[in-house]
Coordinates of N, CA and C and ligand atoms in Angstrom, one line a residue:
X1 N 133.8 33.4 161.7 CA 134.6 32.9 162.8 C 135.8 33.8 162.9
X2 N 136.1 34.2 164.2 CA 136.7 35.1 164.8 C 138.6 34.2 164.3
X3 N 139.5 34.3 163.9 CA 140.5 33.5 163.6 C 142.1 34.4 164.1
X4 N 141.9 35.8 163.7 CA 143.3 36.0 163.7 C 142.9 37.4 164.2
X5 N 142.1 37.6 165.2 CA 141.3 39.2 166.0 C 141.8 38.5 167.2
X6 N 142.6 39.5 168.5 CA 142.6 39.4 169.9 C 142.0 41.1 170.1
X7 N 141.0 40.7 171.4 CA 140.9 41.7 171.6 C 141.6 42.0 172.4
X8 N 142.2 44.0 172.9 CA 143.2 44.4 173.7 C 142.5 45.1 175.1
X9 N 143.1 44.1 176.3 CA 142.1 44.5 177.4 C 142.3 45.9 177.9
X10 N 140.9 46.1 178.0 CA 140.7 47.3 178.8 C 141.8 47.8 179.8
X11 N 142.8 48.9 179.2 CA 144.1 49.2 180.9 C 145.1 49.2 180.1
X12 N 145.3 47.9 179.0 CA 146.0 48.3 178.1 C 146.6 49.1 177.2
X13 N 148.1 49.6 177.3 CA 147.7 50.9 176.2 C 148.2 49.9 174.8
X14 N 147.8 50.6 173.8 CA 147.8 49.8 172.2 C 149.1 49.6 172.2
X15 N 150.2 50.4 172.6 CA 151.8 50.7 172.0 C 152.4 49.4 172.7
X16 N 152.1 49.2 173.8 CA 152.6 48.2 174.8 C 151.9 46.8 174.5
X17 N 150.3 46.9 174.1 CA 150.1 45.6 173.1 C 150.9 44.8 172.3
X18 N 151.5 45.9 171.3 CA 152.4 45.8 170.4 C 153.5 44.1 170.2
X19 N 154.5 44.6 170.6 CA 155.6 43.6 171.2 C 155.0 42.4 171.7
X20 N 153.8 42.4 172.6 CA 153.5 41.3 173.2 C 153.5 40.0 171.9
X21 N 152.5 40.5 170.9 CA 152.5 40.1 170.3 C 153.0 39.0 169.0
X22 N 154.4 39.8 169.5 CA 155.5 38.5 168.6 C 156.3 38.1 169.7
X23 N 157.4 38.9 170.3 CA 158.3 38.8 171.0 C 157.7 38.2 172.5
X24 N 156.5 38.8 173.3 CA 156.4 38.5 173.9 C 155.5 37.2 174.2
X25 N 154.8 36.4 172.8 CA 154.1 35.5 173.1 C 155.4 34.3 172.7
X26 N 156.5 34.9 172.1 CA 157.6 33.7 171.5 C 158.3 33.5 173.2
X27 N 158.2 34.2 173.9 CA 158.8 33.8 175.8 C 157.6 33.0 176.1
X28 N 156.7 33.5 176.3 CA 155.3 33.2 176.9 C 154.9 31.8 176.5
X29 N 154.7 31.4 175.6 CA 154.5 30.1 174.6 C 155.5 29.0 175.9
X30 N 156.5 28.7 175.7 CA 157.1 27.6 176.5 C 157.3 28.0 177.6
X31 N 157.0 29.0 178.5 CA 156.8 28.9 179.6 C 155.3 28.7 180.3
X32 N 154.0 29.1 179.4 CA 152.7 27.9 179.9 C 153.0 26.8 178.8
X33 N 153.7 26.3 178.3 CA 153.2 25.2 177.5 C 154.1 23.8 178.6
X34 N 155.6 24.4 179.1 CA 156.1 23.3 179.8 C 155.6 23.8 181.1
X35 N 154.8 23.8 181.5 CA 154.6 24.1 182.8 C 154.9 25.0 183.7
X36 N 155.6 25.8 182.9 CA 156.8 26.9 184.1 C 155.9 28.3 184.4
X37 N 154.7 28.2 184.2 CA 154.0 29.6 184.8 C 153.9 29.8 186.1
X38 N 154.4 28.7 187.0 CA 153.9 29.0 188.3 C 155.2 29.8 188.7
X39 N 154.7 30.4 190.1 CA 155.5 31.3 191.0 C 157.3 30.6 191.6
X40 N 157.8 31.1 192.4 CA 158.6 30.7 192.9 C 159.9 29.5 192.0
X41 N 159.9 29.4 190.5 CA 160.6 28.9 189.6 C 161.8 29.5 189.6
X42 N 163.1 29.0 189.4 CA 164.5 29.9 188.9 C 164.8 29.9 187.3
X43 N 164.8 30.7 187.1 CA 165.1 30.6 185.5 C 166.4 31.4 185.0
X44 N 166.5 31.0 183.6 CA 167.8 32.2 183.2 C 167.5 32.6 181.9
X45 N 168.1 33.4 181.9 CA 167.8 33.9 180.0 C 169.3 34.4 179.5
X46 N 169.5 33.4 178.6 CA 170.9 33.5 177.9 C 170.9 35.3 176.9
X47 N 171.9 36.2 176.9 CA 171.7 37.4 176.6 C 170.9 38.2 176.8
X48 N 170.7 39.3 176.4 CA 170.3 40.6 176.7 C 169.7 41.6 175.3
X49 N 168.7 41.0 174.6 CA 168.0 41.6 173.7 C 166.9 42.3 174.0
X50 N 166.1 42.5 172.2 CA 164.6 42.6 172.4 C 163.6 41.6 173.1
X51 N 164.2 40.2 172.8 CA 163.8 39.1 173.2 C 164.0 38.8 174.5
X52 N 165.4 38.8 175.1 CA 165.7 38.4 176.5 C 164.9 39.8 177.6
X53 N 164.9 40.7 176.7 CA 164.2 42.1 177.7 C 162.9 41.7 178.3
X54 N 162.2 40.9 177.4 CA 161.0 40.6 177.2 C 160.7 39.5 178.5
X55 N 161.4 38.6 178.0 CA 161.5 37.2 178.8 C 161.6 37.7 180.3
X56 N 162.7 38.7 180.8 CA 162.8 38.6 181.6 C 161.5 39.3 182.4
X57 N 160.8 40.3 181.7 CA 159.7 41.4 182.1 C 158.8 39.9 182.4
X58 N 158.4 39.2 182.2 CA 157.5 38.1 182.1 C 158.0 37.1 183.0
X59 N 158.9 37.0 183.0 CA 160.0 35.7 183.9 C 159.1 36.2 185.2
X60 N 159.7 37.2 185.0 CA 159.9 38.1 187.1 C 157.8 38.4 187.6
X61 N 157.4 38.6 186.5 CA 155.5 39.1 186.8 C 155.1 38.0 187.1
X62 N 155.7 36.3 186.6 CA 155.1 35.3 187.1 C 155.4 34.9 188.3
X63 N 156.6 35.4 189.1 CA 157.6 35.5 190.0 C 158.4 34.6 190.1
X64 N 159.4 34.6 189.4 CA 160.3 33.6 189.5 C 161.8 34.4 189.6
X65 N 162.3 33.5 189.8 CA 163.7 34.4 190.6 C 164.7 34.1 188.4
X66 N 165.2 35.0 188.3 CA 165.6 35.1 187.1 C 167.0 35.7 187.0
X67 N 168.1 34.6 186.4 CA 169.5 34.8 186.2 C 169.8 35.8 184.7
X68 N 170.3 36.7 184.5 CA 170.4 37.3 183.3 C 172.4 36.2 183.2
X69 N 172.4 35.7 181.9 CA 173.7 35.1 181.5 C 174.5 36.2 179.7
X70 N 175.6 36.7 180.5 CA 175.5 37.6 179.4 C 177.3 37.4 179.1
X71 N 177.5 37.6 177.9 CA 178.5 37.5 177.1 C 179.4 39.0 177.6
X72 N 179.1 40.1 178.3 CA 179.9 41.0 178.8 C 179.2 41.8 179.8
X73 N 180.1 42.4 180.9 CA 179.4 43.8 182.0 C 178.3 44.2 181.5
X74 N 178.4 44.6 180.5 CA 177.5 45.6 180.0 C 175.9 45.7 180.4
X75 N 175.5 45.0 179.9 CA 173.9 45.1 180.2 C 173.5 44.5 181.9
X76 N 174.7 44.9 182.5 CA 175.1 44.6 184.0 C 173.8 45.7 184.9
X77 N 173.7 46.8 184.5 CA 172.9 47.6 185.1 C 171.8 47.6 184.7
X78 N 171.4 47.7 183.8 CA 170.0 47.7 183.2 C 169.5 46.2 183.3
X79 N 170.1 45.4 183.7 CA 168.8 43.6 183.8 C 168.6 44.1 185.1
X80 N 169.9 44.1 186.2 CA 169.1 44.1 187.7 C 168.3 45.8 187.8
X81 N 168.6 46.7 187.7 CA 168.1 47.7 188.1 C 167.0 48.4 187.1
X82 N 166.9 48.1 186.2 CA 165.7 49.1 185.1 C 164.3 47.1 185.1
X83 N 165.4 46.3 184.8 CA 164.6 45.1 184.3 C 163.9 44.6 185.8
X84 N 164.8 44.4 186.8 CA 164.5 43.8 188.0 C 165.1 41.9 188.2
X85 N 166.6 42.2 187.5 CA 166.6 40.5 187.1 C 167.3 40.2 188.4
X86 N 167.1 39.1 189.0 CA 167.7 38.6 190.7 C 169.4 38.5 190.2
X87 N 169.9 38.2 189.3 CA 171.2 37.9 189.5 C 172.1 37.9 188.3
X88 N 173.0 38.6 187.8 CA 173.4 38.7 186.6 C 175.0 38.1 186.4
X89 N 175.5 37.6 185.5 CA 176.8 36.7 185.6 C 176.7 36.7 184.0
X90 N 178.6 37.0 184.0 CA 179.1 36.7 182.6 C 179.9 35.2 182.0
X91 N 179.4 35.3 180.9 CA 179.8 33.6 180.4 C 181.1 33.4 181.0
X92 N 182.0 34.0 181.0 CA 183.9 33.2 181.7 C 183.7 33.7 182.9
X93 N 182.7 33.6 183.6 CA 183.0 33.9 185.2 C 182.6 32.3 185.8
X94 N 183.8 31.9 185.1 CA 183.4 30.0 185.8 C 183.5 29.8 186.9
X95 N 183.6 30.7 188.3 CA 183.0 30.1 189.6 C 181.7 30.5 189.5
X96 N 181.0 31.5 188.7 CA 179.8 31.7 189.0 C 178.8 30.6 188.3
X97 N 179.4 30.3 187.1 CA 178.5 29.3 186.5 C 178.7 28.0 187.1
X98 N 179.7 27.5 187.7 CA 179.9 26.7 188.5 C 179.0 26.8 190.0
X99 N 178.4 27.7 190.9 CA 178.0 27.4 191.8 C 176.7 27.5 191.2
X100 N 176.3 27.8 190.1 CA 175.2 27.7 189.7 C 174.4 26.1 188.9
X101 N 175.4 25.1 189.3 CA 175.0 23.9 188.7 C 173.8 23.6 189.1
X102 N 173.3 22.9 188.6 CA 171.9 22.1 189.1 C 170.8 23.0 190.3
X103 N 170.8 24.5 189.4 CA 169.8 25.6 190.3 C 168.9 25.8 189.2
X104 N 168.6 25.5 187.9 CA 167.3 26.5 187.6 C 166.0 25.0 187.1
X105 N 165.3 25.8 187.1 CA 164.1 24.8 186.6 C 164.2 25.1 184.9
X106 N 164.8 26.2 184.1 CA 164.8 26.4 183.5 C 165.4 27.4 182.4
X107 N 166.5 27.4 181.5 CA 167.1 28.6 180.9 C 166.4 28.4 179.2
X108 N 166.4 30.0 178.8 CA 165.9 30.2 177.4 C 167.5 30.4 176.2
X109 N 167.5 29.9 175.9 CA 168.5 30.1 174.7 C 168.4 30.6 173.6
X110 N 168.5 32.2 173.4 CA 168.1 32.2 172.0 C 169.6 32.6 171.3
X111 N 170.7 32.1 171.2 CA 171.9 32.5 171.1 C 171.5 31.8 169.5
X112 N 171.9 32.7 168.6 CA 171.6 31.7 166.9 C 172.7 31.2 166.2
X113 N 174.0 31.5 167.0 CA 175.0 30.5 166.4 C 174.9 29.6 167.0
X114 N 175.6 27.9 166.4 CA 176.2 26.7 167.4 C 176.6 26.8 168.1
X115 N 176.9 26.6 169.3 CA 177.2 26.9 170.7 C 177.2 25.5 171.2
X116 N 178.2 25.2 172.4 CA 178.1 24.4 173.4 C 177.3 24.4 174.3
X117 N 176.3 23.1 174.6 CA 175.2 23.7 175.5 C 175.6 22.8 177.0
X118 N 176.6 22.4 176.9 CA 176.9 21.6 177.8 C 176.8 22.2 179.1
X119 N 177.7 23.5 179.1 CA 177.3 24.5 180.3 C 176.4 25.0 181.1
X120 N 175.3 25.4 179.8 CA 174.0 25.8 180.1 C 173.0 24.4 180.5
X121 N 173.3 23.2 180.8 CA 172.3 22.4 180.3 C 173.2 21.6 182.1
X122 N 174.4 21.7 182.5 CA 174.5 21.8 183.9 C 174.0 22.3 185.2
X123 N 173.9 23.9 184.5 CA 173.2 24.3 185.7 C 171.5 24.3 185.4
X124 N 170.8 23.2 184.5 CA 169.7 22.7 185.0 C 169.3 21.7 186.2
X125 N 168.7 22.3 186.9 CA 167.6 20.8 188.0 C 167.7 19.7 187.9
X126 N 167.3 18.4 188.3 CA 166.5 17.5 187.6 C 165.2 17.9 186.8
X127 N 165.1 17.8 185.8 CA 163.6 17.6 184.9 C 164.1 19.1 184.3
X128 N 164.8 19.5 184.3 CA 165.0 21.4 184.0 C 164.9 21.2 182.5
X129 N 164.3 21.9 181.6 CA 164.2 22.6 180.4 C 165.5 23.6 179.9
X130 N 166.2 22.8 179.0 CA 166.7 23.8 178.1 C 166.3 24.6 176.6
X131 N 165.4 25.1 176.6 CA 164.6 26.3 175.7 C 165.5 27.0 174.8
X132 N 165.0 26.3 173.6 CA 166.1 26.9 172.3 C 164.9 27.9 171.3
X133 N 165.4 28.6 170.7 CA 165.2 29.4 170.1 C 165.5 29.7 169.1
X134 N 165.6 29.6 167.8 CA 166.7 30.1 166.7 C 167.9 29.2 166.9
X135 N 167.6 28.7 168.3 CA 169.3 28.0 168.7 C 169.7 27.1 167.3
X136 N 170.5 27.1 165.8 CA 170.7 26.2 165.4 C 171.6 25.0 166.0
X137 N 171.5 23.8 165.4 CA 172.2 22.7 166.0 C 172.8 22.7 167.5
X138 N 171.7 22.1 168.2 CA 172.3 22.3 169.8 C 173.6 21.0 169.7
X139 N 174.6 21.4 171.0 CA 176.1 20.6 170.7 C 175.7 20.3 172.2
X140 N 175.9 18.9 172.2 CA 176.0 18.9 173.9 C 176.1 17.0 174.6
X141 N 176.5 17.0 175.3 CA 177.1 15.6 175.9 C 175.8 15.0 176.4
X142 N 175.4 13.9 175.8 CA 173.9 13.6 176.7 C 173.9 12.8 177.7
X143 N 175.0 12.7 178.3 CA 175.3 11.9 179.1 C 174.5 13.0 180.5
X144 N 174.9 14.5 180.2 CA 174.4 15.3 181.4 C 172.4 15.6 181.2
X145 N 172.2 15.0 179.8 CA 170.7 14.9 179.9 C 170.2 13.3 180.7
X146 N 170.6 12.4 180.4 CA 170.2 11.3 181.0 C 170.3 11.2 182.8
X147 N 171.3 11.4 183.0 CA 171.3 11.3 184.5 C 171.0 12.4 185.4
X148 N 170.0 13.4 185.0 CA 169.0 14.0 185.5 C 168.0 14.7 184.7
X149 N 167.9 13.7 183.8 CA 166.2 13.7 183.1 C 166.4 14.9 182.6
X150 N 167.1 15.6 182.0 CA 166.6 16.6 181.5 C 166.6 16.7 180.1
X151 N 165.9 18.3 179.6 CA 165.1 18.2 178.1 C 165.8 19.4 177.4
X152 N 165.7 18.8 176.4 CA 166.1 19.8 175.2 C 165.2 20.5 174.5
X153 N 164.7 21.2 174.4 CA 163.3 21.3 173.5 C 163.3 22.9 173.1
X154 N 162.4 23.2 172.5 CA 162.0 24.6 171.6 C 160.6 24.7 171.4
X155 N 160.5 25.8 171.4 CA 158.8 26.0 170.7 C 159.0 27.2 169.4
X156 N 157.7 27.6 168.8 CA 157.9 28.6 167.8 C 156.7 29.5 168.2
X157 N 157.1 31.2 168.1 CA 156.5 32.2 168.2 C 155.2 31.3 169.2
X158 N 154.0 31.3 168.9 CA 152.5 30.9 170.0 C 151.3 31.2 169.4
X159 N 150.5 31.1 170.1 CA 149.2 31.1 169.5 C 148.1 31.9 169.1
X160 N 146.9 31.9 169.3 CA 146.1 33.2 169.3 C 145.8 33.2 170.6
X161 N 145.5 31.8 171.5 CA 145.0 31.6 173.0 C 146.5 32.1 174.1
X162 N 147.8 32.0 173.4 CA 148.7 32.4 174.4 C 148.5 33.3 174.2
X163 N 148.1 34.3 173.3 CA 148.4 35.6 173.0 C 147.4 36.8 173.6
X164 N 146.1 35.9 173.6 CA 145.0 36.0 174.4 C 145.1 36.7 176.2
X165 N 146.0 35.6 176.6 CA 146.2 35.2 177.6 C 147.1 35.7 178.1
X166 N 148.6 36.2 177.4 CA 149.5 37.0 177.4 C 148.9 38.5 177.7
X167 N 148.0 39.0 177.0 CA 147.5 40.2 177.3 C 147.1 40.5 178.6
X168 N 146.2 39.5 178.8 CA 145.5 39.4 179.8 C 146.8 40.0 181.2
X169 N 147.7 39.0 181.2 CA 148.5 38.7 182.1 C 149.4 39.7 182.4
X170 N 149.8 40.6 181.4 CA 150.5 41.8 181.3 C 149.7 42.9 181.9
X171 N 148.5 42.8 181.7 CA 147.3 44.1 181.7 C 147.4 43.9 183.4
X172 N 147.1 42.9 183.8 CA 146.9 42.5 185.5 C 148.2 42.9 185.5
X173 N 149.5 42.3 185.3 CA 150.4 42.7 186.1 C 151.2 43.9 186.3
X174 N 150.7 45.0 185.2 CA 151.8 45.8 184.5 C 153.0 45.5 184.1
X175 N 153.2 44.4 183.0 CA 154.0 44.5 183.1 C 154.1 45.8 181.8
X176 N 155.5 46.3 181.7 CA 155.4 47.6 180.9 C 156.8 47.2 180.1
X177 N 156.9 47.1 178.5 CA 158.3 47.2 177.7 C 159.1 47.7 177.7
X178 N 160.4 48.2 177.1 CA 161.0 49.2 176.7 C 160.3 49.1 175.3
X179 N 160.1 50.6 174.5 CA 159.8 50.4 173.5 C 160.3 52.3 172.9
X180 N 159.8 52.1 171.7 CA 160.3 53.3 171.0 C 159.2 53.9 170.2
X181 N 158.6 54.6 170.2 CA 156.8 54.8 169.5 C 157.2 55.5 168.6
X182 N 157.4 55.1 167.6 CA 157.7 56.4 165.9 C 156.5 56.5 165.2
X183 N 156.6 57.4 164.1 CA 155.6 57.4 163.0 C 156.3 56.9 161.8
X184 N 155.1 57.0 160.9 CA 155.6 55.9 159.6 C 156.6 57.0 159.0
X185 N 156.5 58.3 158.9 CA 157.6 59.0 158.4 C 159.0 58.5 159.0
X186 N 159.6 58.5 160.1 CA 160.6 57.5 160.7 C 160.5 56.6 160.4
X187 N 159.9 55.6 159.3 CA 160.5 54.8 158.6 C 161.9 54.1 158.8
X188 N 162.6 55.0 157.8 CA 163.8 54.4 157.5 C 164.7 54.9 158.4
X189 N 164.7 55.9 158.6 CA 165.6 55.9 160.2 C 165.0 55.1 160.9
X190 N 164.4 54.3 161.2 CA 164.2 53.0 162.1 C 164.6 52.2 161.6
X191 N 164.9 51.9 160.3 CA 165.3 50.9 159.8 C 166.7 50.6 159.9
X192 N 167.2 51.7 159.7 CA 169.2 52.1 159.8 C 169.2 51.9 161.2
X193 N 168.2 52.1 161.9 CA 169.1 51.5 162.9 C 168.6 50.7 163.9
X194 N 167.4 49.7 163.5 CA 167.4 48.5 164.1 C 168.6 47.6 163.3
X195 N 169.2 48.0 162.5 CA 170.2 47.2 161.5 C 171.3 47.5 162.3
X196 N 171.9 48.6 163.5 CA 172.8 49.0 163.6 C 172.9 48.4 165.0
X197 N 171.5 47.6 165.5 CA 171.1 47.1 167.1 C 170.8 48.6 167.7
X198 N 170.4 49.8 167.5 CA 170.5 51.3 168.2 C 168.9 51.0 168.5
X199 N 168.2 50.4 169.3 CA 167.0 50.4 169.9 C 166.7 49.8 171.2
X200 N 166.0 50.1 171.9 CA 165.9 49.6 173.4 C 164.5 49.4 173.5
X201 N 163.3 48.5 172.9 CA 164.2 47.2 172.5 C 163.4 47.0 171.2
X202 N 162.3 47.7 171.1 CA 161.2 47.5 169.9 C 160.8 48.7 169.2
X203 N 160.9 49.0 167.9 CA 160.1 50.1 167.7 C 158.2 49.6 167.3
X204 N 157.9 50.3 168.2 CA 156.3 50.2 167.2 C 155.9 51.4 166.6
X205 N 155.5 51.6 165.4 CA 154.4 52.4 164.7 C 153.2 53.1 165.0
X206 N 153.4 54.4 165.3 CA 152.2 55.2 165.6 C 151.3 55.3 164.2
X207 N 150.5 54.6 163.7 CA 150.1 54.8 162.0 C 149.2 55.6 162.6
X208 N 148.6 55.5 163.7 CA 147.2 56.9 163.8 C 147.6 58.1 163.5
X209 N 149.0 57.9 164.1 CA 149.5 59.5 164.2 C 150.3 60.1 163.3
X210 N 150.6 59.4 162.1 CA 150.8 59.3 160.9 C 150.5 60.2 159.7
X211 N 151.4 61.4 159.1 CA 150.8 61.8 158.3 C 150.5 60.1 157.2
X212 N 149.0 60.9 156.6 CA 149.0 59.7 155.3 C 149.6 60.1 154.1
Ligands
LIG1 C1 180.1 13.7 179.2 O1 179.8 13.9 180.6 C2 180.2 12.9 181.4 C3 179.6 13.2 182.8 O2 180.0 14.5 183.2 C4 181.7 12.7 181.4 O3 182.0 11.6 182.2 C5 182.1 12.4 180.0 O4 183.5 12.3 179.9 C6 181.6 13.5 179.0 N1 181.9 13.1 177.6 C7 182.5 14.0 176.8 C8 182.6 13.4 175.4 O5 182.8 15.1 177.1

C-alpha cells in the first residue's frame, strides 16, 4: 500500500515540488477543506513570509482577489508587483482597515504571538473564516463572532490527497515559488541564515547535485 509516495506531475520541475509540500499544502489544506477554492473569493494574509508568500501564490491561481496585511512598507513592492497581491495595507493605517470591514470571505493568520483578533475578525463577511496558524491563544470579543456568524478555526499542515491535489493544481496553473536551490555542501550557510530570516522564501536541497 502506496501511504506516504505522491507522485510529481509531469511539467513539474522537482525544486518547485519541494515547498509545496509543507508550506504550500499548510495554505492549501483550509482553503479546500472550508470551502474557499472557488474563484472570485476576497481573502487576506496577515504578513509577509515563507508561508504568507506561498498563500498568496495559491490565493490569486484559485482567483481570488487577495489583501497582503503587513506590520510595515516594506514588503509593499514585492506582494503587489513580483507576488501579484490586489491590495496591500499596513496594520495602523486605521482608515484602511476600517473601510475594509465586513469585505473578505476569509483572512489566514499565522502571526505566533497573542494578538488581538478583534480587528482582523471585523473585516470578515458574514460566515468569513478567521484561519489561525501557530496563532497561539486567539484574544477577541465574540460578540463580533455571533452577530455575523463568523468562525474561528485552524487546520494543521494537510494530507497526502491535498498534497496530491496541490500538485496537480500548481502544475496546471504555474504557479511558480520564490526559492533558493543549494547543495548539501551549503549546508550550514543555509542554516546561519534561515536563522538570520536572509531567504526569499525556501531553501531546497539539490542532493542529486551534491558531492557525496
Ligand atoms: C464587543 O463588541 C461589541 C460590538 O461591537 C461592543 O458593543 C462591546 O462593547 C465589545 N466588548 C468589549 C469587551 O470590547
Amino acid at each position: 500500500m502506496r501511504q506516504f509516495v505522491v507522485k510529481i506531475p509531469e511539467g513539474l520541475a522537482p525544486e518547485q515540488a519541494a515547498p509545496l509540500l509543507c508550506v504550500g499544502v499548510t495554505v492549501y489544506c483550509p482553503l479546500s477543506h472550508f470551502g474557499l477554492k472557488k474563484s472570485r473569493l476576497r481573502g487576506s494574509i496577515l504578513g509577509l513570509g515563507g508561508f504568507e508568500h506561498m498563500g498568496v501564490l495559491i490565493a490569486k491561481a484559485m482567483g481570488h482577489h487577495v489583501t497582503v496585511i503587513s506590520s510595515s512598507e516594506k514588503k509593499r513592492e514585492e506582494s503587489m508587483n513580483v507576488l501579484g497581491a490586489d491590495k496591500y495595507f499596513v496594520i495602523s493605517e486605521t482608515v484602511e482597515m476600517q473601510a475594509a470591514t465586513n469585505s473578505l470571505d476569509y483572512l489566514i493568520d499565522t502571526v505566533s504571538i497573542p494578538h488581538p483578533m478583534d480587528d482582523y475578525i471585523s473585516m470578515l463577511k458574514l460566515d468569513g473564516n478567521l484561519i489561525c496558524w501557530v496563532s497561539s491563544r486567539p484574544l477577541c470579543n465574540s460578540s463580533l463572532l455571533y452577530s455575523w456568524r463568523k468562525t474561528i478555526t485552524g487546520t494543521f499542515i494537510g494530507c497526502m490527497k491535498e498534497i496530491e491535489e496541490l500538485l496537480e493544481f500548481c502544475n496546471e496553473k504555474g504557479v511558480k515559488s520564490s526559492i533558493e536551490v543549494v547543495k548539501m555542501e551549503y549546508i550550514n550557510t543555509a542554516m546561519e541564515r534561515l536563522a538570520n530570516n536572509d531567504v526569499r522564501y525556501r531553501f531546497v536541497v539539490d542532493v542529486a547535485a551534491s558531492q557525496t
